[in-house]
């Protein structure tokens, strides 16, 4: 059974990114995966310091990524890129965590522009040898699209569920 972990790069309690990732995770579970969610708003993770090995929850969080066969990476769009919260976690994890891992990308935007954020995620995940799947999800006007944890738009929900399924399928292949 593939293990899929979602990583949410928002610190907000009522995060739309986290809500969308939960939808993708449910689809992954329906496809037979064991699922896990790392909510970066609810962990103890100081600003990465290269001179220090073990900071806050870093070792436990890295292990959860390392043991996963697939990752669903989600972030809010901040200044046309991904959040500093996501970047901080990115600095802790390297190819040791992401080698042979299928990765699916998701970005939520307040406005309409998420393309740069998905590109930045794609190139930085490639840098750590992840297998980033071509299917990706961008959600514009996220606070209106996601209400109380649910998608208003069926097509967007289906696209997000598809991300969970595709990452699970590729994760299964990479396990073989
Ligand atoms: C510091 C900051 C910068 C932001 N920059 C952008 C931006 O460049 N483009 C955009 O469309 N939305 C921007 N937003 C809005 C967020 O992307 C949007 O509200 C997102 O859905 C929040 O995700 P969350 O609910 O998971 O926290 C910004 C929000 C914050 C707090």
PDB file of C-alpha atoms and ligand atoms in Angstrom:
ATOM      1  CA  UNK A   1       0.000   0.000   0.000  1.00  0.00           C
ATOM      2  CA  UNK A   2       1.399   3.400  -0.991  1.00  0.00           C
ATOM      3  CA  UNK A   3       1.857   6.052   1.689  1.00  0.00           C
ATOM      4  CA  UNK A   4       0.839   9.529   0.586  1.00  0.00           C
ATOM      5  CA  UNK A   5       1.626  12.582   2.699  1.00  0.00           C
ATOM      6  CA  UNK A   6       0.183  16.020   2.007  1.00  0.00           C
ATOM      7  CA  UNK A   7       2.212  19.078   3.045  1.00  0.00           C
ATOM      8  CA  UNK A   8       0.262  22.281   3.578  1.00  0.00           C
ATOM      9  CA  UNK A   9       2.277  25.504   3.388  1.00  0.00           C
ATOM     10  CA  UNK A  10      -0.277  27.807   5.010  1.00  0.00           C
ATOM     11  CA  UNK A  11      -0.238  28.725   8.688  1.00  0.00           C
ATOM     12  CA  UNK A  12      -3.933  29.617   8.753  1.00  0.00           C
ATOM     13  CA  UNK A  13      -6.253  27.488  10.856  1.00  0.00           C
ATOM     14  CA  UNK A  14      -9.026  27.790   8.232  1.00  0.00           C
ATOM     15  CA  UNK A  15      -6.611  27.334   5.341  1.00  0.00           C
ATOM     16  CA  UNK A  16      -8.115  26.739   1.895  1.00  0.00           C
ATOM     17  CA  UNK A  17      -4.860  25.034   0.855  1.00  0.00           C
ATOM     18  CA  UNK A  18      -5.228  22.519   3.672  1.00  0.00           C
ATOM     19  CA  UNK A  19      -8.908  21.983   2.796  1.00  0.00           C
ATOM     20  CA  UNK A  20      -8.069  21.313  -0.860  1.00  0.00           C
ATOM     21  CA  UNK A  21      -5.267  18.944   0.129  1.00  0.00           C
ATOM     22  CA  UNK A  22      -7.704  17.019   2.338  1.00  0.00           C
ATOM     23  CA  UNK A  23      -9.909  16.484  -0.726  1.00  0.00           C
ATOM     24  CA  UNK A  24      -6.910  15.180  -2.707  1.00  0.00           C
ATOM     25  CA  UNK A  25      -5.927  12.954   0.242  1.00  0.00           C
ATOM     26  CA  UNK A  26      -9.425  11.473   0.440  1.00  0.00           C
ATOM     27  CA  UNK A  27      -9.174  10.555  -3.248  1.00  0.00           C
ATOM     28  CA  UNK A  28      -5.762   8.999  -2.557  1.00  0.00           C
ATOM     29  CA  UNK A  29      -7.280   6.961   0.295  1.00  0.00           C
ATOM     30  CA  UNK A  30     -10.124   5.848  -2.015  1.00  0.00           C
ATOM     31  CA  UNK A  31      -7.435   4.721  -4.480  1.00  0.00           C
ATOM     32  CA  UNK A  32      -5.968   2.508  -1.735  1.00  0.00           C
ATOM     33  CA  UNK A  33      -3.305   4.737  -0.160  1.00  0.00           C
ATOM     34  CA  UNK A  34      -2.455   5.212   3.476  1.00  0.00           C
ATOM     35  CA  UNK A  35      -2.597   8.972   4.042  1.00  0.00           C
ATOM     36  CA  UNK A  36      -1.013  11.563   6.293  1.00  0.00           C
ATOM     37  CA  UNK A  37      -1.138  15.372   6.500  1.00  0.00           C
ATOM     38  CA  UNK A  38       1.668  17.677   7.584  1.00  0.00           C
ATOM     39  CA  UNK A  39       0.096  21.010   8.496  1.00  0.00           C
ATOM     40  CA  UNK A  40       3.061  23.383   8.599  1.00  0.00           C
ATOM     41  CA  UNK A  41       0.918  25.811  10.576  1.00  0.00           C
ATOM     42  CA  UNK A  42       0.736  23.341  13.454  1.00  0.00           C
ATOM     43  CA  UNK A  43       4.324  22.151  13.813  1.00  0.00           C
ATOM     44  CA  UNK A  44       7.381  23.385  15.650  1.00  0.00           C
ATOM     45  CA  UNK A  45       9.789  24.243  12.860  1.00  0.00           C
ATOM     46  CA  UNK A  46      12.180  27.170  13.373  1.00  0.00           C
ATOM     47  CA  UNK A  47      13.787  29.012  10.494  1.00  0.00           C
ATOM     48  CA  UNK A  48      16.236  26.611   8.876  1.00  0.00           C
ATOM     49  CA  UNK A  49      19.791  27.025  10.128  1.00  0.00           C
ATOM     50  CA  UNK A  50      22.515  25.151   8.215  1.00  0.00           C
ATOM     51  CA  UNK A  51      24.773  24.912  11.279  1.00  0.00           C
ATOM     52  CA  UNK A  52      22.175  23.009  13.294  1.00  0.00           C
ATOM     53  CA  UNK A  53      21.118  19.410  12.692  1.00  0.00           C
ATOM     54  CA  UNK A  54      17.963  18.789  14.658  1.00  0.00           C
ATOM     55  CA  UNK A  55      15.602  21.749  14.982  1.00  0.00           C
ATOM     56  CA  UNK A  56      12.158  21.450  16.575  1.00  0.00           C
ATOM     57  CA  UNK A  57      10.116  18.733  14.859  1.00  0.00           C
ATOM     58  CA  UNK A  58      12.414  18.644  11.817  1.00  0.00           C
ATOM     59  CA  UNK A  59      13.696  15.076  12.168  1.00  0.00           C
ATOM     60  CA  UNK A  60      10.211  13.603  12.739  1.00  0.00           C
ATOM     61  CA  UNK A  61       8.767  15.587   9.821  1.00  0.00           C
ATOM     62  CA  UNK A  62      11.588  14.607   7.479  1.00  0.00           C
ATOM     63  CA  UNK A  63      11.044  10.954   8.400  1.00  0.00           C
ATOM     64  CA  UNK A  64       7.345  11.241   7.476  1.00  0.00           C
ATOM     65  CA  UNK A  65       8.337  12.582   4.038  1.00  0.00           C
ATOM     66  CA  UNK A  66      11.125  10.028   3.593  1.00  0.00           C
ATOM     67  CA  UNK A  67       8.768   7.145   4.381  1.00  0.00           C
ATOM     68  CA  UNK A  68       6.115   8.411   1.960  1.00  0.00           C
ATOM     69  CA  UNK A  69       5.882   7.071  -1.592  1.00  0.00           C
ATOM     70  CA  UNK A  70       3.958  10.124  -2.752  1.00  0.00           C
ATOM     71  CA  UNK A  71       3.623  13.756  -1.681  1.00  0.00           C
ATOM     72  CA  UNK A  72       0.834  16.246  -2.286  1.00  0.00           C
ATOM     73  CA  UNK A  73       2.477  19.663  -1.958  1.00  0.00           C
ATOM     74  CA  UNK A  74       0.147  22.612  -1.431  1.00  0.00           C
ATOM     75  CA  UNK A  75       0.836  26.284  -0.828  1.00  0.00           C
ATOM     76  CA  UNK A  76      -0.921  29.613  -0.945  1.00  0.00           C
ATOM     77  CA  UNK A  77       0.391  32.036  -3.566  1.00  0.00           C
ATOM     78  CA  UNK A  78       2.443  34.661  -1.735  1.00  0.00           C
ATOM     79  CA  UNK A  79       3.871  37.488  -3.839  1.00  0.00           C
ATOM     80  CA  UNK A  80       3.627  35.379  -6.971  1.00  0.00           C
ATOM     81  CA  UNK A  81       5.527  32.437  -5.475  1.00  0.00           C
ATOM     82  CA  UNK A  82       5.107  29.900  -2.706  1.00  0.00           C
ATOM     83  CA  UNK A  83       4.896  30.797   0.970  1.00  0.00           C
ATOM     84  CA  UNK A  84       7.936  31.300   3.183  1.00  0.00           C
ATOM     85  CA  UNK A  85       6.471  28.576   5.405  1.00  0.00           C
ATOM     86  CA  UNK A  86       6.689  26.118   2.522  1.00  0.00           C
ATOM     87  CA  UNK A  87      10.152  27.327   1.524  1.00  0.00           C
ATOM     88  CA  UNK A  88      11.392  26.860   5.081  1.00  0.00           C
ATOM     89  CA  UNK A  89      10.267  23.225   5.058  1.00  0.00           C
ATOM     90  CA  UNK A  90      11.766  22.811   1.585  1.00  0.00           C
ATOM     91  CA  UNK A  91      15.147  23.841   2.981  1.00  0.00           C
ATOM     92  CA  UNK A  92      15.027  21.023   5.539  1.00  0.00           C
ATOM     93  CA  UNK A  93      14.295  18.284   2.982  1.00  0.00           C
ATOM     94  CA  UNK A  94      16.529  17.120   0.142  1.00  0.00           C
ATOM     95  CA  UNK A  95      16.907  14.275  -2.321  1.00  0.00           C
ATOM     96  CA  UNK A  96      17.224  11.852   0.604  1.00  0.00           C
ATOM     97  CA  UNK A  97      13.565  12.626   1.389  1.00  0.00           C
ATOM     98  CA  UNK A  98      12.236  12.905  -2.187  1.00  0.00           C
ATOM     99  CA  UNK A  99      14.182  10.286  -4.169  1.00  0.00           C
ATOM    100  CA  UNK A 100      11.710   7.826  -5.772  1.00  0.00           C
ATOM    101  CA  UNK A 101       8.771   9.933  -4.573  1.00  0.00           C
ATOM    102  CA  UNK A 102       5.842  10.964  -6.779  1.00  0.00           C
ATOM    103  CA  UNK A 103       4.838  14.581  -6.146  1.00  0.00           C
ATOM    104  CA  UNK A 104       1.642  16.428  -7.067  1.00  0.00           C
ATOM    105  CA  UNK A 105       1.400  20.216  -6.861  1.00  0.00           C
ATOM    106  CA  UNK A 106      -1.437  22.461  -5.714  1.00  0.00           C
ATOM    107  CA  UNK A 107      -1.594  26.249  -5.252  1.00  0.00           C
ATOM    108  CA  UNK A 108      -4.369  28.493  -3.954  1.00  0.00           C
ATOM    109  CA  UNK A 109      -4.515  32.173  -4.937  1.00  0.00           C
ATOM    110  CA  UNK A 110      -6.471  35.147  -3.667  1.00  0.00           C
ATOM    111  CA  UNK A 111      -6.519  36.539  -7.184  1.00  0.00           C
ATOM    112  CA  UNK A 112      -6.134  34.774 -10.483  1.00  0.00           C
ATOM    113  CA  UNK A 113      -2.473  34.068 -10.842  1.00  0.00           C
ATOM    114  CA  UNK A 114      -0.936  30.813  -9.642  1.00  0.00           C
ATOM    115  CA  UNK A 115       1.196  29.808 -12.662  1.00  0.00           C
ATOM    116  CA  UNK A 116       4.480  31.165 -11.298  1.00  0.00           C
ATOM    117  CA  UNK A 117       3.945  29.450  -7.955  1.00  0.00           C
ATOM    118  CA  UNK A 118       3.388  26.052  -9.579  1.00  0.00           C
ATOM    119  CA  UNK A 119       6.480  26.591 -11.765  1.00  0.00           C
ATOM    120  CA  UNK A 120       8.598  27.479  -8.725  1.00  0.00           C
ATOM    121  CA  UNK A 121       7.380  24.383  -6.911  1.00  0.00           C
ATOM    122  CA  UNK A 122       8.028  22.215  -9.978  1.00  0.00           C
ATOM    123  CA  UNK A 123      11.617  23.403 -10.464  1.00  0.00           C
ATOM    124  CA  UNK A 124      12.521  23.189  -6.777  1.00  0.00           C
ATOM    125  CA  UNK A 125      11.054  19.673  -6.443  1.00  0.00           C
ATOM    126  CA  UNK A 126      13.011  18.650  -9.534  1.00  0.00           C
ATOM    127  CA  UNK A 127      16.094  19.961  -7.744  1.00  0.00           C
ATOM    128  CA  UNK A 128      15.584  17.348  -5.004  1.00  0.00           C
ATOM    129  CA  UNK A 129      14.985  14.529  -7.552  1.00  0.00           C
ATOM    130  CA  UNK A 130      11.237  14.207  -7.013  1.00  0.00           C
ATOM    131  CA  UNK A 131       9.036  12.741  -9.759  1.00  0.00           C
ATOM    132  CA  UNK A 132       6.621  15.631 -10.226  1.00  0.00           C
ATOM    133  CA  UNK A 133       3.491  14.538 -12.099  1.00  0.00           C
ATOM    134  CA  UNK A 134       2.305  16.718 -15.022  1.00  0.00           C
ATOM    135  CA  UNK A 135      -1.224  17.134 -13.619  1.00  0.00           C
ATOM    136  CA  UNK A 136      -1.414  20.087 -11.202  1.00  0.00           C
ATOM    137  CA  UNK A 137      -4.095  22.164  -9.496  1.00  0.00           C
ATOM    138  CA  UNK A 138      -4.322  25.957  -9.298  1.00  0.00           C
ATOM    139  CA  UNK A 139      -7.270  27.511  -7.484  1.00  0.00           C
ATOM    140  CA  UNK A 140      -7.996  31.174  -8.167  1.00  0.00           C
ATOM    141  CA  UNK A 141     -10.193  33.121  -5.754  1.00  0.00           C
ATOM    142  CA  UNK A 142      -9.710  30.280  -3.270  1.00  0.00           C
ATOM    143  CA  UNK A 143     -11.710  31.856  -0.433  1.00  0.00           C
ATOM    144  CA  UNK A 144     -14.829  31.914  -2.640  1.00  0.00           C
ATOM    145  CA  UNK A 145     -14.150  28.552  -4.305  1.00  0.00           C
ATOM    146  CA  UNK A 146     -13.729  26.670  -1.021  1.00  0.00           C
ATOM    147  CA  UNK A 147     -16.413  27.146   1.577  1.00  0.00           C
ATOM    148  CA  UNK A 148     -16.256  25.401   4.934  1.00  0.00           C
ATOM    149  CA  UNK A 149     -13.731  22.903   3.598  1.00  0.00           C
ATOM    150  CA  UNK A 150     -15.776  22.048   0.501  1.00  0.00           C
ATOM    151  CA  UNK A 151     -15.392  22.956  -3.155  1.00  0.00           C
ATOM    152  CA  UNK A 152     -18.224  24.988  -4.673  1.00  0.00           C
ATOM    153  CA  UNK A 153     -17.177  24.034  -8.185  1.00  0.00           C
ATOM    154  CA  UNK A 154     -17.456  20.380  -9.200  1.00  0.00           C
ATOM    155  CA  UNK A 155     -14.809  20.591 -11.942  1.00  0.00           C
ATOM    156  CA  UNK A 156     -12.257  21.994  -9.535  1.00  0.00           C
ATOM    157  CA  UNK A 157     -13.098  19.323  -6.963  1.00  0.00           C
ATOM    158  CA  UNK A 158     -12.719  16.602  -9.596  1.00  0.00           C
ATOM    159  CA  UNK A 159      -9.411  18.063 -10.770  1.00  0.00           C
ATOM    160  CA  UNK A 160      -8.163  18.020  -7.168  1.00  0.00           C
ATOM    161  CA  UNK A 161      -9.367  14.457  -6.590  1.00  0.00           C
ATOM    162  CA  UNK A 162      -7.621  13.459  -9.803  1.00  0.00           C
ATOM    163  CA  UNK A 163      -4.357  14.849  -8.406  1.00  0.00           C
ATOM    164  CA  UNK A 164      -4.700  12.546  -5.389  1.00  0.00           C
ATOM    165  CA  UNK A 165      -5.393   9.529  -7.604  1.00  0.00           C
ATOM    166  CA  UNK A 166      -2.574  10.237 -10.083  1.00  0.00           C
ATOM    167  CA  UNK A 167       0.008  10.695  -7.337  1.00  0.00           C
ATOM    168  CA  UNK A 168      -1.146   7.420  -5.762  1.00  0.00           C
ATOM    169  CA  UNK A 169      -0.859   5.558  -9.094  1.00  0.00           C
ATOM    170  CA  UNK A 170       2.668   6.885  -9.706  1.00  0.00           C
ATOM    171  CA  UNK A 171       3.676   6.253  -6.106  1.00  0.00           C
ATOM    172  CA  UNK A 172       2.604   2.607  -6.517  1.00  0.00           C
ATOM    173  CA  UNK A 173       4.746   2.341  -9.667  1.00  0.00           C
ATOM    174  CA  UNK A 174       7.786   3.818  -7.975  1.00  0.00           C
ATOM    175  CA  UNK A 175       7.455   1.218  -5.199  1.00  0.00           C
ATOM    176  CA  UNK A 176       7.840  -1.650  -7.691  1.00  0.00           C
TER     177      UNK A 176
HETATM  178  C1  LIG B   1       1.518  37.681   2.310  1.00  0.00           C
HETATM  179  C2  LIG B   1       0.489  37.318   1.279  1.00  0.00           C
HETATM  180  C3  LIG B   1       0.789  37.447  -0.053  1.00  0.00           C
HETATM  181  C4  LIG B   1      -0.147  37.097  -1.032  1.00  0.00           C
HETATM  182  N1  LIG B   1       0.186  37.221  -2.345  1.00  0.00           N
HETATM  183  C5  LIG B   1      -0.724  36.876  -3.290  1.00  0.00           C
HETATM  184  C6  LIG B   1      -0.398  36.997  -4.682  1.00  0.00           C
HETATM  185  O1  LIG B   1       0.694  37.388  -5.056  1.00  0.00           O
HETATM  186  N2  LIG B   1      -1.341  36.632  -5.590  1.00  0.00           N
HETATM  187  C7  LIG B   1      -2.581  36.173  -5.216  1.00  0.00           C
HETATM  188  O2  LIG B   1      -3.403  35.845  -6.082  1.00  0.00           O
HETATM  189  N3  LIG B   1      -2.907  36.037  -3.903  1.00  0.00           N
HETATM  190  C8  LIG B   1      -2.013  36.388  -2.938  1.00  0.00           C
HETATM  191  N4  LIG B   1      -2.324  36.236  -1.621  1.00  0.00           N
HETATM  192  C9  LIG B   1      -3.612  35.611  -1.242  1.00  0.00           C
HETATM  193  C10 LIG B   1      -3.463  34.110  -0.925  1.00  0.00           C
HETATM  194  O3  LIG B   1      -2.773  33.435  -1.962  1.00  0.00           O
HETATM  195  C11 LIG B   1      -4.819  33.440  -0.783  1.00  0.00           C
HETATM  196  O4  LIG B   1      -5.594  34.114   0.187  1.00  0.00           O
HETATM  197  C12 LIG B   1      -4.703  31.975  -0.446  1.00  0.00           C
HETATM  198  O5  LIG B   1      -5.851  31.304  -0.833  1.00  0.00           O
HETATM  199  C13 LIG B   1      -4.497  31.739   1.051  1.00  0.00           C
HETATM  200  O6  LIG B   1      -4.386  30.342   1.262  1.00  0.00           O
HETATM  201  P1  LIG B   1      -4.780  29.715   2.685  1.00  0.00           P
HETATM  202  O7  LIG B   1      -6.273  29.891   2.833  1.00  0.00           O
HETATM  203  O8  LIG B   1      -4.411  28.271   2.548  1.00  0.00           O
HETATM  204  O9  LIG B   1      -3.997  30.416   3.723  1.00  0.00           O
HETATM  205  C14 LIG B   1      -1.424  36.600  -0.627  1.00  0.00           C
HETATM  206  C15 LIG B   1      -1.731  36.487   0.738  1.00  0.00           C
HETATM  207  C16 LIG B   1      -0.780  36.831   1.683  1.00  0.00           C
HETATM  208  C17 LIG B   1      -1.122  36.692   3.150  1.00  0.00           C
END
